[in-house]
Amino acid sequence: MRSKTLSTGYKMPMLGLGTVNFGEGKTYPALRAALKAGYRHIDCAMMYDNEAEIGQAIADAMKEDGIKRSDLFITSKLWNSFHKPEDVRGALEKTLADLQMEYLDLYLMHWPVALKKGVKKPTSSADYYSLEDVPLMSTWRELEECFDEGLVNTIGVSNFSTHKLEDLIMEARVAPAVNQVELHPFLQQNELRSYCLHNNIAITAYSPLGRGIPADLTEQQKQEVVLAHPVIEEIAEKHDATTSQVVLKWAIQNGIIVVPKSGNPERLAQNLAALACDLDEHDMSRIAHLDKNHRFIPGDEYFLSGSPYTWENLWDEPRPE
């Protein structure tokens, strides 16, 4: 498995398994299938409500299939309602207990958004803390402590703009090694990628395939779906590959780590096989021209009336019209 060496010296596999929204009873079999197929990088989060199932699947695979903990790269994320410094350690300990692990390979701050304790999804302005109330730096200091204690090998962030990374790095004792963001051919994040490359911050792409393919698309509608876009389809046909393989390999050839989600054994194998698909310069150039700065996950739940968060201060850019 191809990997990227992080600023901490640890190697992170370039292709992992996303674990959000498998559905009730589907997480455990999906994890067992993925581990059997060869996946060793698992991307988790407390917010996904399935870390206990993931932990059991990994424990059983280690017992029955001879997989070692040292073979695995396990990521999890601190949810927004645990940003107060006194809450960070408890959230991490809950994740470790659910995953049946003594340490994480990578722990990320899930969003640069602070919610009141117990809030999973905000429903009113009373559910938020502003970043003046709970500064990102105060949360980061606690992550640094967890890093110092060996509870996590590497710390990072998710959904951070270039501006927020700049502010964090200016004060951080331990710089973030990873920034996980939405990234795909329709949202290529070129400025952010350049900044991260210059500052030795690896980028992980969530939703690297965009959204799924609805049935019966018109030719015009295909222009709005990453996996059905005519350019992606043409490149896939040229390489005798699936459109998913093309999109994943485009990211990997750009040095981006990807964590697509699937519980389907055939799809799991196909996604792994993307590593063997080599795109040429012309392919890469054609895909580069598909960028339209389009977010499928814009964070709208944080922009409720009265919220201290807006599109502009979350993403540090104007909202597209």
Short mmCIF file of C-alpha atoms in Angstrom, two decimals:
data_model
loop_
_atom_site.label_atom_id
_atom_site.label_comp_id
_atom_site.label_asym_id
_atom_site.label_seq_id
_atom_site.Cartn_x
_atom_site.Cartn_y
_atom_site.Cartn_z
CA MET A 1 0.00 0.00 0.00
CA ARG A 2 1.42 3.38 -1.03
CA SER A 3 1.76 5.76 1.91
CA LYS A 4 2.67 9.36 2.74
CA THR A 5 5.17 10.17 5.48
CA LEU A 6 3.66 12.73 7.86
CA SER A 7 5.57 15.53 9.60
CA THR A 8 5.64 13.31 12.71
CA GLY A 9 7.47 10.58 10.78
CA TYR A 10 4.53 8.15 10.72
CA LYS A 11 3.41 6.64 7.41
CA MET A 12 -0.24 7.16 6.45
CA PRO A 13 -1.71 4.93 3.70
CA MET A 14 -2.84 6.98 0.70
CA LEU A 15 -6.14 5.11 0.46
CA GLY A 16 -8.34 4.38 3.46
CA LEU A 17 -11.92 3.53 4.33
CA GLY A 18 -14.44 6.22 5.26
CA THR A 19 -16.96 5.03 7.87
CA VAL A 20 -19.77 7.60 7.95
CA ASN A 21 -23.42 6.50 7.51
CA PHE A 22 -23.11 2.77 6.91
CA GLY A 23 -26.56 2.28 8.44
CA GLU A 24 -27.72 0.16 11.33
CA GLY A 25 -26.06 -3.25 11.49
CA LYS A 26 -23.88 -2.60 8.43
CA THR A 27 -20.73 -1.17 10.01
CA TYR A 28 -19.33 -4.43 11.40
CA PRO A 29 -19.62 -6.47 8.15
CA ALA A 30 -18.30 -3.53 6.12
CA LEU A 31 -15.21 -3.29 8.31
CA ARG A 32 -14.57 -7.03 8.23
CA ALA A 33 -14.90 -7.02 4.43
CA ALA A 34 -12.57 -4.02 4.10
CA LEU A 35 -9.90 -5.51 6.35
CA LYS A 36 -10.13 -8.81 4.47
CA ALA A 37 -9.74 -6.93 1.17
CA GLY A 38 -6.53 -5.31 2.39
CA TYR A 39 -7.57 -1.95 3.85
CA ARG A 40 -5.37 -0.90 6.76
CA HIS A 41 -6.29 2.79 7.06
CA ILE A 42 -9.67 3.36 8.75
CA ASP A 43 -11.15 6.86 9.09
CA CYS A 44 -13.51 7.11 12.09
CA ALA A 45 -15.24 9.82 14.11
CA MET A 46 -17.17 9.98 17.35
CA MET A 47 -19.94 11.81 15.45
CA TYR A 48 -20.56 8.76 13.22
CA ASP A 49 -21.93 6.80 16.22
CA ASN A 50 -20.30 3.54 15.13
CA GLU A 51 -16.87 3.45 16.77
CA ALA A 52 -17.84 0.57 19.08
CA GLU A 53 -18.82 -1.57 16.07
CA ILE A 54 -15.62 -0.59 14.29
CA GLY A 55 -13.60 -1.47 17.36
CA GLN A 56 -15.21 -4.90 17.61
CA ALA A 57 -14.66 -5.60 13.92
CA ILE A 58 -10.99 -4.68 14.22
CA ALA A 59 -10.56 -6.71 17.42
CA ASP A 60 -12.11 -9.77 15.77
CA ALA A 61 -9.99 -9.34 12.64
CA MET A 62 -6.85 -9.11 14.78
CA LYS A 63 -7.83 -12.29 16.61
CA GLU A 64 -9.03 -14.32 13.62
CA ASP A 65 -7.05 -12.98 10.65
CA GLY A 66 -3.66 -12.27 12.18
CA ILE A 67 -3.78 -8.50 11.64
CA LYS A 68 -1.53 -6.59 14.05
CA ARG A 69 -2.29 -3.18 15.56
CA SER A 70 0.98 -1.94 14.07
CA ASP A 71 -0.37 -2.83 10.60
CA LEU A 72 -3.24 -0.36 11.02
CA PHE A 73 -3.60 3.40 10.72
CA ILE A 74 -6.63 4.53 12.72
CA THR A 75 -7.97 8.08 12.57
CA SER A 76 -10.72 9.57 14.70
CA LYS A 77 -12.07 13.06 15.25
CA LEU A 78 -12.99 15.28 18.19
CA TRP A 79 -16.62 16.34 17.86
CA ASN A 80 -17.60 20.01 18.06
CA SER A 81 -19.38 19.68 21.42
CA PHE A 82 -16.11 18.70 23.16
CA HIS A 83 -14.07 21.79 22.28
CA LYS A 84 -13.90 23.17 25.81
CA PRO A 85 -10.45 22.25 27.13
CA GLU A 86 -11.83 20.25 30.05
CA ASP A 87 -13.88 18.06 27.67
CA VAL A 88 -11.22 17.07 25.13
CA ARG A 89 -9.50 14.31 27.09
CA GLY A 90 -12.78 12.60 28.02
CA ALA A 91 -13.91 12.56 24.38
CA LEU A 92 -10.65 10.96 23.29
CA GLU A 93 -10.82 8.37 26.08
CA LYS A 94 -14.38 7.45 25.00
CA THR A 95 -13.20 6.97 21.42
CA LEU A 96 -10.25 4.84 22.55
CA ALA A 97 -12.53 2.69 24.71
CA ASP A 98 -15.04 2.21 21.88
CA LEU A 99 -12.29 1.32 19.41
CA GLN A 100 -10.65 -0.98 21.99
CA MET A 101 -7.31 0.76 21.47
CA GLU A 102 -4.60 2.29 23.62
CA TYR A 103 -3.70 4.98 21.09
CA LEU A 104 -4.80 6.53 17.80
CA ASP A 105 -2.56 7.06 14.83
CA LEU A 106 -4.26 10.37 14.06
CA TYR A 107 -6.74 12.55 15.97
CA LEU A 108 -8.40 15.48 14.20
CA MET A 109 -10.44 18.47 15.32
CA HIS A 110 -13.55 17.68 13.23
CA TRP A 111 -14.70 21.27 12.48
CA PRO A 112 -13.53 24.77 13.44
CA VAL A 113 -16.91 25.14 15.16
CA ALA A 114 -17.71 24.91 18.89
CA LEU A 115 -21.06 23.53 20.10
CA LYS A 116 -22.53 23.28 23.58
CA LYS A 117 -21.90 19.98 25.35
CA GLY A 118 -24.35 17.26 24.31
CA VAL A 119 -25.24 18.89 20.97
CA LYS A 120 -24.76 16.64 17.93
CA LYS A 121 -26.53 18.79 15.39
CA PRO A 122 -27.49 22.38 16.25
CA THR A 123 -31.16 23.34 16.07
CA SER A 124 -31.02 26.89 17.47
CA SER A 125 -28.56 29.70 18.12
CA ALA A 126 -28.38 28.59 21.78
CA ASP A 127 -26.49 25.45 20.71
CA TYR A 128 -23.32 27.29 19.68
CA TYR A 129 -20.27 28.73 21.34
CA SER A 130 -18.50 31.42 19.36
CA LEU A 131 -14.78 31.08 18.72
CA GLU A 132 -14.31 33.98 21.13
CA ASP A 133 -16.04 31.88 23.83
CA VAL A 134 -14.03 28.75 23.02
CA PRO A 135 -11.00 29.64 20.88
CA LEU A 136 -9.66 26.96 18.55
CA MET A 137 -6.26 27.42 20.15
CA SER A 138 -7.56 26.43 23.59
CA THR A 139 -8.87 23.17 22.10
CA TRP A 140 -5.62 22.62 20.22
CA ARG A 141 -3.56 22.98 23.40
CA GLU A 142 -5.41 19.97 24.84
CA LEU A 143 -4.77 17.96 21.68
CA GLU A 144 -1.09 18.79 22.09
CA GLU A 145 -1.25 17.39 25.63
CA CYS A 146 -2.83 14.17 24.34
CA PHE A 147 -0.02 13.97 21.77
CA ASP A 148 2.61 14.49 24.48
CA GLU A 149 1.11 11.67 26.54
CA GLY A 150 1.23 9.20 23.65
CA LEU A 151 -2.54 8.80 23.40
CA VAL A 152 -2.28 9.91 19.77
CA ASN A 153 0.71 9.60 17.43
CA THR A 154 -0.28 12.57 15.29
CA ILE A 155 -2.74 15.46 15.59
CA GLY A 156 -4.45 17.45 12.88
CA VAL A 157 -7.57 19.29 11.84
CA SER A 158 -10.50 18.97 9.46
CA ASN A 159 -12.42 21.57 7.45
CA PHE A 160 -9.80 24.26 8.14
CA SER A 161 -9.24 27.06 5.63
CA THR A 162 -5.79 28.42 4.81
CA HIS A 163 -6.47 31.41 7.07
CA LYS A 164 -7.39 29.22 10.05
CA LEU A 165 -4.32 27.05 9.51
CA GLU A 166 -2.13 30.17 9.46
CA ASP A 167 -3.58 31.35 12.77
CA LEU A 168 -3.18 27.91 14.35
CA ILE A 169 0.40 27.39 13.19
CA MET A 170 1.40 30.82 14.46
CA GLU A 171 0.65 29.78 18.05
CA ALA A 172 0.89 25.99 18.00
CA ARG A 173 3.66 24.15 19.81
CA VAL A 174 2.85 21.02 17.74
CA ALA A 175 1.84 21.91 14.19
CA PRO A 176 -1.10 20.08 12.58
CA ALA A 177 0.20 17.25 10.41
CA VAL A 178 -3.04 16.67 8.47
CA ASN A 179 -6.01 18.72 7.26
CA GLN A 180 -8.99 16.62 6.16
CA VAL A 181 -11.30 18.50 3.79
CA GLU A 182 -13.89 17.91 1.10
CA LEU A 183 -11.91 17.56 -2.11
CA HIS A 184 -12.79 16.16 -5.54
CA PRO A 185 -12.61 17.31 -9.18
CA PHE A 186 -15.40 19.88 -8.62
CA LEU A 187 -13.68 21.27 -5.47
CA GLN A 188 -9.93 21.06 -6.03
CA GLN A 189 -8.84 23.45 -3.24
CA ASN A 190 -5.72 24.58 -5.11
CA GLU A 191 -4.80 27.47 -2.80
CA LEU A 192 -5.24 25.30 0.30
CA ARG A 193 -3.24 22.46 -1.28
CA SER A 194 -0.39 24.82 -2.09
CA TYR A 195 -0.34 26.20 1.45
CA CYS A 196 -0.40 22.74 3.01
CA LEU A 197 2.37 21.48 0.73
CA HIS A 198 4.55 24.46 1.68
CA ASN A 199 3.91 23.84 5.40
CA ASN A 200 4.30 20.04 5.37
CA ILE A 201 0.62 19.40 6.13
CA ALA A 202 -0.84 16.33 4.42
CA ILE A 203 -4.33 16.64 2.95
CA THR A 204 -6.93 13.92 3.28
CA ALA A 205 -9.96 14.15 0.98
CA TYR A 206 -13.35 13.20 2.35
CA SER A 207 -16.16 12.73 -0.18
CA PRO A 208 -13.40 12.22 -2.79
CA LEU A 209 -15.97 10.89 -5.26
CA GLY A 210 -18.41 13.75 -4.80
CA ARG A 211 -21.90 12.30 -4.57
CA GLY A 212 -23.38 9.06 -5.93
CA ILE A 213 -24.84 8.73 -9.41
CA PRO A 214 -28.63 9.20 -9.57
CA ALA A 215 -30.52 7.11 -12.12
CA ASP A 216 -31.54 8.34 -15.57
CA LEU A 217 -29.33 11.41 -15.82
CA THR A 218 -29.63 13.65 -18.85
CA GLU A 219 -26.42 14.71 -20.60
CA GLN A 220 -26.78 18.14 -18.99
CA GLN A 221 -27.26 16.64 -15.51
CA LYS A 222 -24.11 14.53 -15.93
CA GLN A 223 -22.12 17.78 -15.90
CA GLU A 224 -23.12 18.19 -12.22
CA VAL A 225 -22.14 14.67 -11.04
CA VAL A 226 -18.43 13.92 -10.59
CA LEU A 227 -18.65 10.20 -11.38
CA ALA A 228 -20.91 10.73 -14.39
CA HIS A 229 -19.13 13.70 -15.94
CA PRO A 230 -18.29 13.02 -19.60
CA VAL A 231 -14.59 13.85 -19.09
CA ILE A 232 -14.31 11.34 -16.24
CA GLU A 233 -16.22 8.73 -18.25
CA GLU A 234 -13.94 9.20 -21.27
CA ILE A 235 -10.77 8.84 -19.17
CA ALA A 236 -12.20 5.75 -17.46
CA GLU A 237 -12.96 4.15 -20.83
CA LYS A 238 -9.45 4.97 -22.06
CA HIS A 239 -7.87 3.14 -19.09
CA ASP A 240 -10.45 0.34 -18.86
CA ALA A 241 -11.18 1.60 -15.34
CA THR A 242 -14.23 2.69 -13.37
CA THR A 243 -14.98 6.38 -12.95
CA SER A 244 -14.37 5.96 -9.21
CA GLN A 245 -10.89 4.58 -9.88
CA VAL A 246 -10.08 7.53 -12.13
CA VAL A 247 -11.21 10.10 -9.56
CA LEU A 248 -9.40 8.39 -6.69
CA LYS A 249 -6.17 8.06 -8.68
CA TRP A 250 -6.38 11.70 -9.77
CA ALA A 251 -6.31 12.68 -6.10
CA ILE A 252 -3.57 10.21 -5.16
CA GLN A 253 -1.35 11.35 -8.06
CA ASN A 254 -1.78 14.86 -6.68
CA GLY A 255 -0.43 13.66 -3.33
CA ILE A 256 -3.84 13.64 -1.64
CA ILE A 257 -4.89 10.86 0.75
CA VAL A 258 -8.42 9.58 0.08
CA VAL A 259 -11.00 7.89 2.31
CA PRO A 260 -13.93 6.72 0.14
CA LYS A 261 -16.72 4.84 1.89
CA SER A 262 -18.14 1.52 0.75
CA GLY A 263 -19.47 -1.61 2.38
CA ASN A 264 -19.77 -3.49 -0.89
CA PRO A 265 -16.95 -6.08 -1.26
CA GLU A 266 -16.74 -5.61 -5.03
CA ARG A 267 -16.59 -1.80 -4.69
CA LEU A 268 -14.02 -2.09 -1.90
CA ALA A 269 -11.77 -4.12 -4.19
CA GLN A 270 -12.33 -1.72 -7.10
CA ASN A 271 -11.34 1.28 -4.98
CA LEU A 272 -8.15 -0.44 -3.83
CA ALA A 273 -7.35 -1.26 -7.46
CA ALA A 274 -7.36 2.48 -8.20
CA LEU A 275 -3.77 2.47 -6.95
CA ALA A 276 -2.75 0.54 -10.07
CA CYS A 277 -4.42 2.96 -12.50
CA ASP A 278 -1.93 5.49 -13.92
CA LEU A 279 -3.25 8.70 -15.42
CA ASP A 280 -1.12 10.61 -17.92
CA GLU A 281 -0.50 14.37 -18.02
CA HIS A 282 -3.35 14.94 -20.46
CA ASP A 283 -5.80 13.08 -18.21
CA MET A 284 -4.67 15.10 -15.19
CA SER A 285 -4.97 18.36 -17.12
CA ARG A 286 -8.48 17.56 -18.32
CA ILE A 287 -9.63 16.80 -14.78
CA ALA A 288 -7.94 19.97 -13.47
CA HIS A 289 -10.25 21.97 -15.73
CA LEU A 290 -13.37 20.54 -14.03
CA ASP A 291 -12.87 22.64 -10.87
CA LYS A 292 -15.91 24.79 -10.07
CA ASN A 293 -15.38 25.42 -6.31
CA HIS A 294 -18.54 23.44 -5.57
CA ARG A 295 -19.10 22.07 -2.06
CA PHE A 296 -21.45 19.13 -1.57
CA ILE A 297 -20.98 19.55 2.21
CA PRO A 298 -21.10 23.31 2.84
CA GLY A 299 -21.76 23.16 6.59
CA ASP A 300 -25.18 24.81 6.33
CA GLU A 301 -26.19 23.40 9.73
CA TYR A 302 -23.80 25.91 11.30
CA PHE A 303 -25.39 28.95 9.68
CA LEU A 304 -28.73 28.99 11.56
CA SER A 305 -30.26 32.37 12.41
CA GLY A 306 -28.36 33.87 15.33
CA SER A 307 -25.38 31.53 14.91
CA PRO A 308 -21.94 33.11 15.32
CA TYR A 309 -20.88 31.18 12.20
CA THR A 310 -21.45 32.20 8.59
CA TRP A 311 -20.28 30.82 5.28
CA GLU A 312 -17.79 33.68 5.10
CA ASN A 313 -16.22 33.15 8.53
CA LEU A 314 -16.27 29.34 8.33
CA TRP A 315 -14.67 28.97 4.90
CA ASP A 316 -12.97 32.39 4.83
CA GLU A 317 -14.26 33.10 1.34
CA PRO A 318 -17.39 34.69 -0.17
CA ARG A 319 -20.41 32.43 -0.58
CA PRO A 320 -20.85 31.43 -4.24
CA GLU A 321 -23.93 32.85 -5.89
#
